[in-house]
mmCIF file of C-alpha atoms in Angstrom:
data_model
loop_
_atom_site.group_PDB
_atom_site.id
_atom_site.type_symbol
_atom_site.label_atom_id
_atom_site.label_comp_id
_atom_site.label_asym_id
_atom_site.label_seq_id
_atom_site.Cartn_x
_atom_site.Cartn_y
_atom_site.Cartn_z
ATOM 1 C CA MET J 17 11.382 -18.744 1.014
ATOM 2 C CA ARG J 18 9.411 -19.470 4.077
ATOM 3 C CA GLY J 19 5.333 -19.127 4.928
ATOM 4 C CA ASN J 20 3.622 -18.991 8.173
ATOM 5 C CA ASP J 21 2.365 -22.365 8.262
ATOM 6 C CA GLU J 22 2.837 -25.982 7.186
ATOM 7 C CA ARG J 23 1.889 -27.266 3.994
ATOM 8 C CA GLY J 24 0.035 -30.378 3.637
ATOM 9 C CA GLN J 25 -0.200 -32.471 0.658
ATOM 10 C CA ASP J 26 -2.601 -32.352 -2.200
ATOM 11 C CA LEU J 27 -3.316 -28.707 -1.119
ATOM 12 C CA LYS J 28 -4.706 -27.465 -3.713
ATOM 13 C CA ALA J 29 -7.137 -30.068 -5.340
ATOM 14 C CA GLU J 30 -9.831 -29.077 -2.803
ATOM 15 C CA GLU J 31 -9.439 -25.409 -2.251
ATOM 16 C CA VAL J 32 -10.669 -21.834 -2.732
ATOM 17 C CA LEU J 33 -7.294 -19.509 -3.107
ATOM 18 C CA VAL J 34 -7.765 -15.603 -1.967
ATOM 19 C CA GLY J 35 -5.743 -12.949 -1.728
ATOM 20 C CA ALA J 36 -5.453 -10.944 1.378
ATOM 21 C CA ASP J 37 -4.531 -7.412 1.267
ATOM 22 C CA GLY J 38 -6.518 -5.817 4.312
ATOM 23 C CA SER J 39 -8.472 -3.571 1.826
ATOM 24 C CA ARG J 40 -12.182 -3.547 2.309
ATOM 25 C CA THR J 41 -12.393 -5.358 -0.870
ATOM 26 C CA GLY J 42 -10.128 -7.927 0.162
ATOM 27 C CA GLN J 43 -12.269 -8.588 2.865
ATOM 28 C CA GLU J 44 -15.280 -8.567 0.457
ATOM 29 C CA ALA J 45 -13.372 -11.188 -1.632
ATOM 30 C CA ALA J 46 -12.302 -13.364 1.778
ATOM 31 C CA ASP J 47 -16.104 -13.185 2.834
ATOM 32 C CA TRP J 48 -17.308 -14.282 -0.598
ATOM 33 C CA ALA J 49 -14.501 -17.106 -1.121
ATOM 34 C CA ALA J 50 -15.473 -18.574 2.745
ATOM 35 C CA GLN J 51 -18.982 -18.483 1.856
ATOM 36 C CA ARG J 52 -17.952 -20.642 -1.351
ATOM 37 C CA ALA J 53 -15.674 -22.718 0.541
ATOM 38 C CA ASN J 54 -17.988 -23.762 3.094
ATOM 39 C CA GLY J 55 -20.892 -24.046 0.481
ATOM 40 C CA ARG J 56 -18.750 -26.603 -1.698
ATOM 41 C CA GLY J 57 -17.434 -28.252 1.705
ATOM 42 C CA LEU J 58 -13.746 -26.776 0.325
ATOM 43 C CA ARG J 59 -10.698 -25.335 2.259
ATOM 44 C CA LEU J 60 -10.191 -21.935 2.197
ATOM 45 C CA HIS J 61 -6.494 -20.733 1.344
ATOM 46 C CA LEU J 62 -5.819 -16.944 2.325
ATOM 47 C CA VAL J 63 -2.586 -15.823 0.996
ATOM 48 C CA ARG J 64 -0.519 -12.406 1.295
ATOM 49 C CA VAL J 65 1.698 -11.297 -1.585
ATOM 50 C CA VAL J 66 4.624 -9.161 -0.073
ATOM 51 C CA PRO J 67 7.213 -7.566 -2.543
ATOM 52 C CA ALA J 68 10.648 -9.521 -3.073
ATOM 53 C CA PRO J 69 13.622 -9.048 -1.121
ATOM 54 C CA TRP J 70 15.339 -6.850 -3.636
ATOM 55 C CA TYR J 71 12.398 -4.203 -3.498
ATOM 56 C CA TYR J 72 13.681 -3.153 -0.278
ATOM 57 C CA ARG J 73 16.811 -0.730 0.384
ATOM 58 C CA VAL J 74 17.488 -2.673 3.495
ATOM 59 C CA PRO J 75 16.954 -5.968 4.789
ATOM 60 C CA ALA J 76 15.250 -5.110 7.984
ATOM 61 C CA GLU J 77 12.746 -3.407 5.398
ATOM 62 C CA TYR J 78 11.576 -7.014 4.069
ATOM 63 C CA GLY J 79 11.626 -8.539 7.518
ATOM 64 C CA LYS J 80 8.841 -5.936 8.510
ATOM 65 C CA ALA J 81 7.077 -6.425 5.826
ATOM 66 C CA VAL J 82 7.054 -10.300 6.203
ATOM 67 C CA ALA J 83 5.988 -9.638 10.037
ATOM 68 C CA GLY J 84 3.114 -7.245 8.553
ATOM 69 C CA ALA J 85 1.888 -10.312 6.633
ATOM 70 C CA GLU J 86 1.854 -12.731 9.001
ATOM 71 C CA VAL J 87 -0.124 -10.422 11.435
ATOM 72 C CA LEU J 88 -2.481 -9.699 8.717
ATOM 73 C CA LEU J 89 -3.074 -12.912 7.627
ATOM 74 C CA GLY J 90 -3.760 -13.902 11.261
ATOM 75 C CA LEU J 91 -6.264 -11.446 11.975
ATOM 76 C CA GLU J 92 -8.353 -12.152 8.698
ATOM 77 C CA ARG J 93 -8.164 -16.107 9.426
ATOM 78 C CA ASP J 94 -9.617 -15.102 12.673
ATOM 79 C CA ARG J 95 -12.021 -12.632 11.259
ATOM 80 C CA VAL J 96 -13.540 -15.073 8.653
ATOM 81 C CA ALA J 97 -13.541 -18.044 11.245
ATOM 82 C CA GLU J 98 -15.623 -16.045 13.595
ATOM 83 C CA ARG J 99 -18.339 -16.283 10.965
ATOM 84 C CA HIS J 100 -17.478 -19.967 9.499
ATOM 85 C CA PRO J 101 -16.104 -21.915 12.962
ATOM 86 C CA THR J 102 -15.904 -25.293 10.875
ATOM 87 C CA LEU J 103 -14.369 -24.164 7.640
ATOM 88 C CA PRO J 104 -10.722 -25.002 7.077
ATOM 89 C CA ILE J 105 -8.392 -22.311 6.567
ATOM 90 C CA GLY J 106 -4.828 -22.170 5.734
ATOM 91 C CA THR J 107 -2.661 -19.122 5.354
ATOM 92 C CA ASN J 108 0.575 -18.421 3.759
ATOM 93 C CA TRP J 109 2.925 -15.468 2.545
ATOM 94 C CA HIS J 110 4.577 -15.436 -0.549
ATOM 95 C CA PRO J 111 7.475 -12.594 -2.184
ATOM 96 C CA GLY J 112 6.679 -11.498 -5.589
ATOM 97 C CA GLU J 113 4.000 -9.818 -7.947
ATOM 98 C CA PRO J 114 0.714 -10.401 -6.705
ATOM 99 C CA ALA J 115 -0.580 -11.715 -10.071
ATOM 100 C CA LEU J 116 1.721 -13.643 -10.556
ATOM 101 C CA VAL J 117 1.893 -15.640 -7.713
ATOM 102 C CA LEU J 118 -1.480 -16.084 -7.424
ATOM 103 C CA SER J 119 -0.956 -17.433 -11.182
ATOM 104 C CA LEU J 120 1.532 -19.924 -9.930
ATOM 105 C CA LEU J 121 -0.719 -20.838 -6.653
ATOM 106 C CA SER J 122 -3.963 -21.096 -9.321
ATOM 107 C CA VAL J 123 -3.128 -24.611 -10.795
ATOM 108 C CA GLY J 124 -5.570 -26.834 -9.612
ATOM 109 C CA ALA J 125 -7.337 -24.521 -7.710
ATOM 110 C CA GLU J 126 -11.187 -24.638 -7.861
ATOM 111 C CA ILE J 127 -11.602 -20.670 -8.043
ATOM 112 C CA VAL J 128 -8.989 -17.658 -7.337
ATOM 113 C CA VAL J 129 -10.664 -14.734 -6.046
ATOM 114 C CA ILE J 130 -9.450 -11.410 -5.288
ATOM 115 C CA GLY J 131 -10.892 -7.578 -4.232
ATOM 116 C CA SER J 132 -11.119 -4.878 -7.709
ATOM 117 C CA ASP J 133 -7.622 -3.406 -6.229
ATOM 118 C CA ARG J 134 -8.722 0.193 -6.348
ATOM 119 C CA SER J 135 -12.220 1.864 -6.367
ATOM 120 C CA ALA J 136 -14.138 3.362 -9.526
ATOM 121 C CA ASP J 137 -14.208 7.091 -10.605
ATOM 122 C CA SER J 138 -17.857 8.754 -10.751
ATOM 123 C CA ARG J 139 -18.424 7.008 -13.711
ATOM 124 C CA GLY J 140 -18.259 3.399 -12.601
ATOM 125 C CA GLU J 141 -14.805 3.265 -14.157
ATOM 126 C CA GLY J 142 -11.057 2.845 -13.210
ATOM 127 C CA PHE J 143 -10.573 -0.669 -11.316
ATOM 128 C CA GLY J 144 -6.963 -1.334 -10.601
ATOM 129 C CA SER J 145 -4.505 -3.381 -12.840
ATOM 130 C CA VAL J 146 -4.086 -6.196 -10.548
ATOM 131 C CA SER J 147 -7.354 -7.632 -10.769
ATOM 132 C CA PHE J 148 -6.990 -7.679 -14.549
ATOM 133 C CA GLN J 149 -3.144 -9.062 -14.625
ATOM 134 C CA THR J 150 -4.336 -11.808 -12.055
ATOM 135 C CA ALA J 151 -7.175 -12.620 -14.621
ATOM 136 C CA VAL J 152 -5.052 -12.930 -17.603
ATOM 137 C CA LEU J 153 -2.668 -15.249 -15.858
ATOM 138 C CA CYS J 154 -4.537 -17.717 -13.717
ATOM 139 C CA GLN J 155 -5.104 -20.959 -14.769
ATOM 140 C CA SER J 156 -8.306 -21.808 -12.643
ATOM 141 C CA PRO J 157 -11.303 -19.685 -13.022
ATOM 142 C CA VAL J 158 -10.980 -16.004 -11.524
ATOM 143 C CA ALA J 159 -13.725 -14.090 -9.294
ATOM 144 C CA VAL J 160 -13.243 -10.476 -8.765
ATOM 145 C CA ILE J 161 -15.411 -9.017 -5.938
ATOM 146 C CA PRO J 162 -16.051 -5.334 -5.713
ATOM 147 C CA ALA J 163 -17.103 -3.155 -2.750
ATOM 148 C CA PRO J 164 -19.096 -2.640 -1.038
ATOM 149 C CA SER J 165 -21.707 -5.401 -1.419
ATOM 150 C CA VAL J 166 -25.189 -4.207 -2.182
ATOM 151 C CA ALA J 167 -27.907 -5.889 -0.846
ATOM 152 C CA GLY J 168 -30.891 -6.931 -2.678
ATOM 153 C CA ARG J 169 -28.840 -8.394 -5.308
ATOM 154 C CA THR J 170 -30.364 -11.599 -7.108
ATOM 155 C CA GLY J 171 -29.695 -13.735 -10.280
ATOM 156 C CA VAL J 172 -26.692 -14.687 -12.253
ATOM 157 C CA VAL J 173 -26.071 -13.176 -15.634
ATOM 158 C CA VAL J 174 -23.900 -15.124 -18.264
ATOM 159 C CA GLY J 175 -22.708 -13.862 -21.783
ATOM 160 C CA ILE J 176 -22.407 -16.091 -24.994
ATOM 161 C CA ASP J 177 -20.927 -15.402 -28.358
ATOM 162 C CA GLY J 178 -21.053 -19.118 -29.609
ATOM 163 C CA SER J 179 -17.727 -19.738 -28.646
ATOM 164 C CA VAL J 180 -16.168 -22.868 -27.119
ATOM 165 C CA ASP J 181 -15.357 -20.387 -23.747
ATOM 166 C CA SER J 182 -18.547 -19.083 -23.915
ATOM 167 C CA GLU J 183 -19.674 -22.600 -23.460
ATOM 168 C CA LEU J 184 -17.748 -23.134 -20.568
ATOM 169 C CA ALA J 185 -18.878 -19.906 -18.967
ATOM 170 C CA LEU J 186 -22.677 -20.881 -19.719
ATOM 171 C CA LYS J 187 -22.172 -24.095 -17.906
ATOM 172 C CA MET J 188 -20.303 -22.450 -14.923
ATOM 173 C CA ALA J 189 -23.035 -20.117 -14.709
ATOM 174 C CA ALA J 190 -26.186 -22.407 -14.682
ATOM 175 C CA ASP J 191 -24.100 -24.850 -12.098
ATOM 176 C CA GLU J 192 -23.424 -21.514 -9.898
ATOM 177 C CA ALA J 193 -27.124 -20.084 -10.444
ATOM 178 C CA ASN J 194 -28.370 -23.927 -9.457
ATOM 179 C CA ARG J 195 -26.189 -23.825 -6.495
ATOM 180 C CA MET J 196 -27.450 -20.020 -5.477
ATOM 181 C CA GLY J 197 -30.970 -20.776 -5.925
ATOM 182 C CA GLU J 198 -31.256 -17.979 -8.112
ATOM 183 C CA SER J 199 -32.363 -17.489 -11.686
ATOM 184 C CA LEU J 200 -29.877 -17.525 -14.594
ATOM 185 C CA THR J 201 -30.261 -14.874 -17.727
ATOM 186 C CA VAL J 202 -28.297 -16.266 -20.743
ATOM 187 C CA LEU J 203 -27.502 -12.760 -23.045
ATOM 188 C CA HIS J 204 -26.183 -12.301 -26.301
ATOM 189 C CA ALA J 205 -25.057 -9.141 -27.716
ATOM 190 C CA VAL J 206 -25.050 -8.292 -31.177
ATOM 191 C CA SER J 207 -22.975 -5.791 -32.295
ATOM 192 C CA LYS J 208 -24.496 -3.190 -34.378
ATOM 193 C CA VAL J 209 -21.226 -2.411 -36.184
ATOM 194 C CA LEU J 210 -20.675 -6.112 -37.021
ATOM 195 C CA PRO J 211 -23.998 -7.892 -38.639
ATOM 196 C CA PRO J 212 -25.013 -11.306 -37.599
ATOM 197 C CA ALA J 213 -24.100 -12.586 -40.926
ATOM 198 C CA ALA J 214 -20.536 -11.358 -40.930
ATOM 199 C CA ALA J 215 -20.094 -12.746 -37.669
ATOM 200 C CA GLY J 216 -21.194 -16.075 -39.013
ATOM 201 C CA SER J 217 -18.572 -15.870 -41.474
ATOM 202 C CA ARG J 218 -15.396 -16.057 -39.358
ATOM 203 C CA THR J 219 -13.550 -19.242 -39.273
ATOM 204 C CA GLU J 220 -11.298 -18.745 -35.815
ATOM 205 C CA PRO J 221 -9.987 -21.566 -33.919
ATOM 206 C CA GLY J 222 -12.680 -22.554 -31.001
ATOM 207 C CA TYR J 223 -15.754 -21.574 -33.381
ATOM 208 C CA SER J 224 -18.163 -23.354 -35.585
ATOM 209 C CA ARG J 225 -20.412 -21.016 -38.025
ATOM 210 C CA LYS J 226 -22.462 -19.042 -35.619
ATOM 211 C CA PRO J 227 -26.275 -19.366 -35.981
ATOM 212 C CA ASP J 228 -28.988 -16.984 -35.749
ATOM 213 C CA PRO J 229 -28.936 -15.134 -32.739
ATOM 214 C CA ARG J 230 -31.975 -16.189 -31.240
ATOM 215 C CA THR J 231 -31.249 -19.792 -32.003
ATOM 216 C CA LEU J 232 -27.805 -19.194 -30.244
ATOM 217 C CA ILE J 233 -29.782 -18.100 -27.275
ATOM 218 C CA SER J 234 -32.860 -20.402 -27.202
ATOM 219 C CA GLU J 235 -30.687 -23.635 -27.598
ATOM 220 C CA ALA J 236 -28.451 -22.434 -24.795
ATOM 221 C CA ALA J 237 -30.970 -21.835 -22.352
ATOM 222 C CA GLY J 238 -32.982 -24.804 -23.308
ATOM 223 C CA ASN J 239 -29.926 -26.964 -22.736
ATOM 224 C CA MET J 240 -29.729 -25.559 -19.043
ATOM 225 C CA ARG J 241 -33.026 -25.893 -18.687
ATOM 226 C CA GLU J 242 -32.913 -29.618 -19.318
ATOM 227 C CA LYS J 243 -29.618 -30.228 -17.209
ATOM 228 C CA PHE J 244 -31.037 -28.251 -14.253
ATOM 229 C CA GLN J 245 -34.803 -28.670 -14.260
ATOM 230 C CA SER J 246 -35.714 -26.612 -11.345
ATOM 231 C CA LEU J 247 -33.759 -23.586 -12.828
ATOM 232 C CA THR J 248 -35.773 -20.431 -14.051
ATOM 233 C CA VAL J 249 -33.332 -19.538 -17.156
ATOM 234 C CA TYR J 250 -34.255 -16.268 -18.587
ATOM 235 C CA GLU J 251 -32.961 -15.401 -22.114
ATOM 236 C CA ALA J 252 -31.719 -11.653 -23.544
ATOM 237 C CA LEU J 253 -30.946 -10.946 -26.729
ATOM 238 C CA GLU J 254 -29.443 -7.125 -27.234
ATOM 239 C CA SER J 255 -28.184 -4.979 -29.908
ATOM 240 C CA ASP J 256 -25.168 -2.635 -28.989
ATOM 241 C CA ASP J 257 -22.122 -1.118 -30.373
ATOM 242 C CA SER J 258 -20.217 -2.881 -27.011
ATOM 243 C CA PRO J 259 -21.306 -5.602 -25.817
ATOM 244 C CA ALA J 260 -19.458 -5.333 -22.559
ATOM 245 C CA ASP J 261 -22.120 -2.100 -22.314
ATOM 246 C CA VAL J 262 -24.883 -4.607 -22.530
ATOM 247 C CA LEU J 263 -23.082 -6.948 -20.179
ATOM 248 C CA ILE J 264 -22.285 -4.014 -17.647
ATOM 249 C CA ARG J 265 -25.743 -2.679 -17.518
ATOM 250 C CA ALA J 266 -27.712 -6.353 -17.313
ATOM 251 C CA ALA J 267 -25.430 -6.918 -14.343
ATOM 252 C CA GLU J 268 -25.650 -3.955 -12.053
ATOM 253 C CA GLN J 269 -28.329 -5.559 -10.004
ATOM 254 C CA ALA J 270 -27.071 -9.437 -10.355
ATOM 255 C CA SER J 271 -25.438 -11.204 -7.998
ATOM 256 C CA LEU J 272 -22.935 -13.069 -10.061
ATOM 257 C CA LEU J 273 -21.482 -12.134 -13.838
ATOM 258 C CA VAL J 274 -19.794 -15.023 -15.862
ATOM 259 C CA ILE J 275 -18.223 -14.333 -18.890
ATOM 260 C CA GLY J 276 -15.437 -16.385 -20.721
ATOM 261 C CA CYS J 277 -11.646 -15.603 -20.960
ATOM 262 C CA TRP J 278 -11.633 -14.931 -24.656
ATOM 263 C CA GLY J 279 -14.347 -12.990 -26.401
ATOM 264 C CA ARG J 280 -15.078 -13.420 -30.431
ATOM 265 C CA GLY J 281 -12.159 -11.099 -32.269
ATOM 266 C CA GLY J 282 -9.528 -11.009 -34.541
ATOM 267 C CA LEU J 283 -6.938 -12.464 -32.091
ATOM 268 C CA ARG J 284 -7.028 -14.912 -29.310
ATOM 269 C CA LYS J 285 -5.930 -13.019 -26.772
ATOM 270 C CA PRO J 286 -5.267 -14.358 -22.971
ATOM 271 C CA ILE J 287 -8.506 -12.332 -22.174
ATOM 272 C CA GLY J 288 -10.828 -10.817 -24.372
ATOM 273 C CA SER J 289 -11.520 -7.227 -24.841
ATOM 274 C CA ILE J 290 -15.066 -7.891 -23.558
ATOM 275 C CA ALA J 291 -13.906 -9.267 -20.268
ATOM 276 C CA GLU J 292 -11.096 -6.613 -20.444
ATOM 277 C CA LYS J 293 -13.813 -3.845 -20.430
ATOM 278 C CA VAL J 294 -16.141 -5.618 -17.776
ATOM 279 C CA LEU J 295 -13.201 -5.702 -15.535
ATOM 280 C CA MET J 296 -12.637 -2.121 -15.852
ATOM 281 C CA ARG J 297 -15.930 -1.447 -14.821
ATOM 282 C CA LEU J 298 -17.029 -3.782 -12.555
ATOM 283 C CA PRO J 299 -20.463 -4.094 -12.214
ATOM 284 C CA CYS J 300 -20.827 -6.915 -9.379
ATOM 285 C CA PRO J 301 -19.071 -10.040 -8.504
ATOM 286 C CA THR J 302 -17.723 -11.984 -11.608
ATOM 287 C CA ILE J 303 -16.227 -14.744 -13.038
ATOM 288 C CA ILE J 304 -13.908 -14.907 -15.681
ATOM 289 C CA THR J 305 -13.822 -18.845 -16.227
ATOM 290 C CA ARG J 306 -10.863 -20.230 -18.095
ATOM 291 C CA PRO J 307 -10.345 -23.122 -20.847
ATOM 292 C CA ALA J 308 -9.722 -26.745 -20.270
ATOM 293 C CA PRO J 309 -6.089 -26.419 -18.684
ATOM 294 C CA ARG J 310 -3.075 -27.672 -21.015
ATOM 295 C CA PRO J 311 0.171 -28.919 -20.098
ATOM 296 C CA ALA J 312 2.018 -25.863 -19.288
ATOM 297 C CA ALA J 313 5.971 -25.954 -20.900
ATOM 298 C CA ASP J 314 8.496 -25.231 -18.375
ATOM 299 C CA SER J 315 9.366 -21.224 -18.282
ATOM 300 C CA GLY J 316 11.711 -21.807 -15.697
ATOM 301 C CA THR J 317 9.898 -19.976 -13.619
ATOM 302 C CA GLN J 318 9.059 -21.838 -9.965
ATOM 303 C CA LEU J 319 7.626 -21.139 -6.847
ATOM 304 C CA GLN J 320 8.653 -22.846 -3.559
ATOM 305 C CA LEU J 321 5.872 -23.186 -1.707
ATOM 306 C CA PRO J 322 5.637 -23.905 2.020
ATOM 307 C CA ARG J 323 3.626 -26.197 3.648
ATOM 308 C CA VAL J 324 0.161 -25.250 5.382
ATOM 309 C CA THR J 325 -1.866 -27.424 7.465
ATOM 310 C CA TYR J 326 -5.476 -27.040 7.332
ATOM 311 C CA GLY J 327 -7.762 -26.898 10.566
ATOM 312 C CA PRO J 328 -11.577 -27.439 11.241
ATOM 313 C CA THR J 329 -11.831 -24.749 13.722
ATOM 314 C CA ARG J 330 -11.161 -21.269 13.771
ATOM 315 C CA GLY J 331 -8.714 -20.811 10.967
ATOM 316 C CA GLY J 332 -6.625 -23.966 11.145
ATOM 317 C CA THR J 333 -3.753 -25.257 12.702
ATOM 318 C CA ARG J 334 -0.254 -23.232 12.495
ATOM 319 C CA GLY J 335 2.775 -25.450 12.086
#
């Protein structure tokens, strides 16, 4: 498989990876990713995924898809570079399923950024499955960006539940809020169905006995105030049958929502039911954190990566 640029050494250690598809949400995702990369001194890597050759009835159709991907990447690279002329930008295309390709490329990436892959219905529900699948599979944090962006948004919201994964989400949210110069709201939702005492009796891996909800919120917020002394931290304790609904309401006017990849529940699924519901009713740009990376068993799935050279001026240098 060939890409459209040459790939340099140690590509992914210092990059923001973004899926490019030419859609409105795809452009919003690229803009969000570019701003992040520029602010953190990272490179931007635009990736276009095309269906594998077997998908096409005749080889010429695959060739047209590849040519279209190269054109799209060039246009998107130039559009982003117009706004960020000093940002190193690399581009390449890959055949396959978008979520799987991005997950394989995510190893070692600072973050993967994608747009929500279709519009919601009148109730705000129904975002597509590609963004959800990507969040499930990727081994780095994943940011899912809705469109259009809404002016006047402010603040970072993070949901915590006492799990190790929510602690990672809390730390990332505080870092994001501090970097953005915005406030942090630490939110804990207590389900009406499951009393706090019952929740504390669980002995699932990754959980200690859950403290009083107010203590949980107070300690979490206090730790972040101590670490980021200039950061304004708010505490919010809500009671609702659906913690996901609480997060969605709290983040409707936020700049960013951060949640852990696993929620408190009976099964340690790759992504928790709360995160799943939030992604299906995306209220604002949302980051799904990941646990610390673990060595992956060799599944036999390998992706041959083309070389990419990152240039410091408009869109990088083609190989």
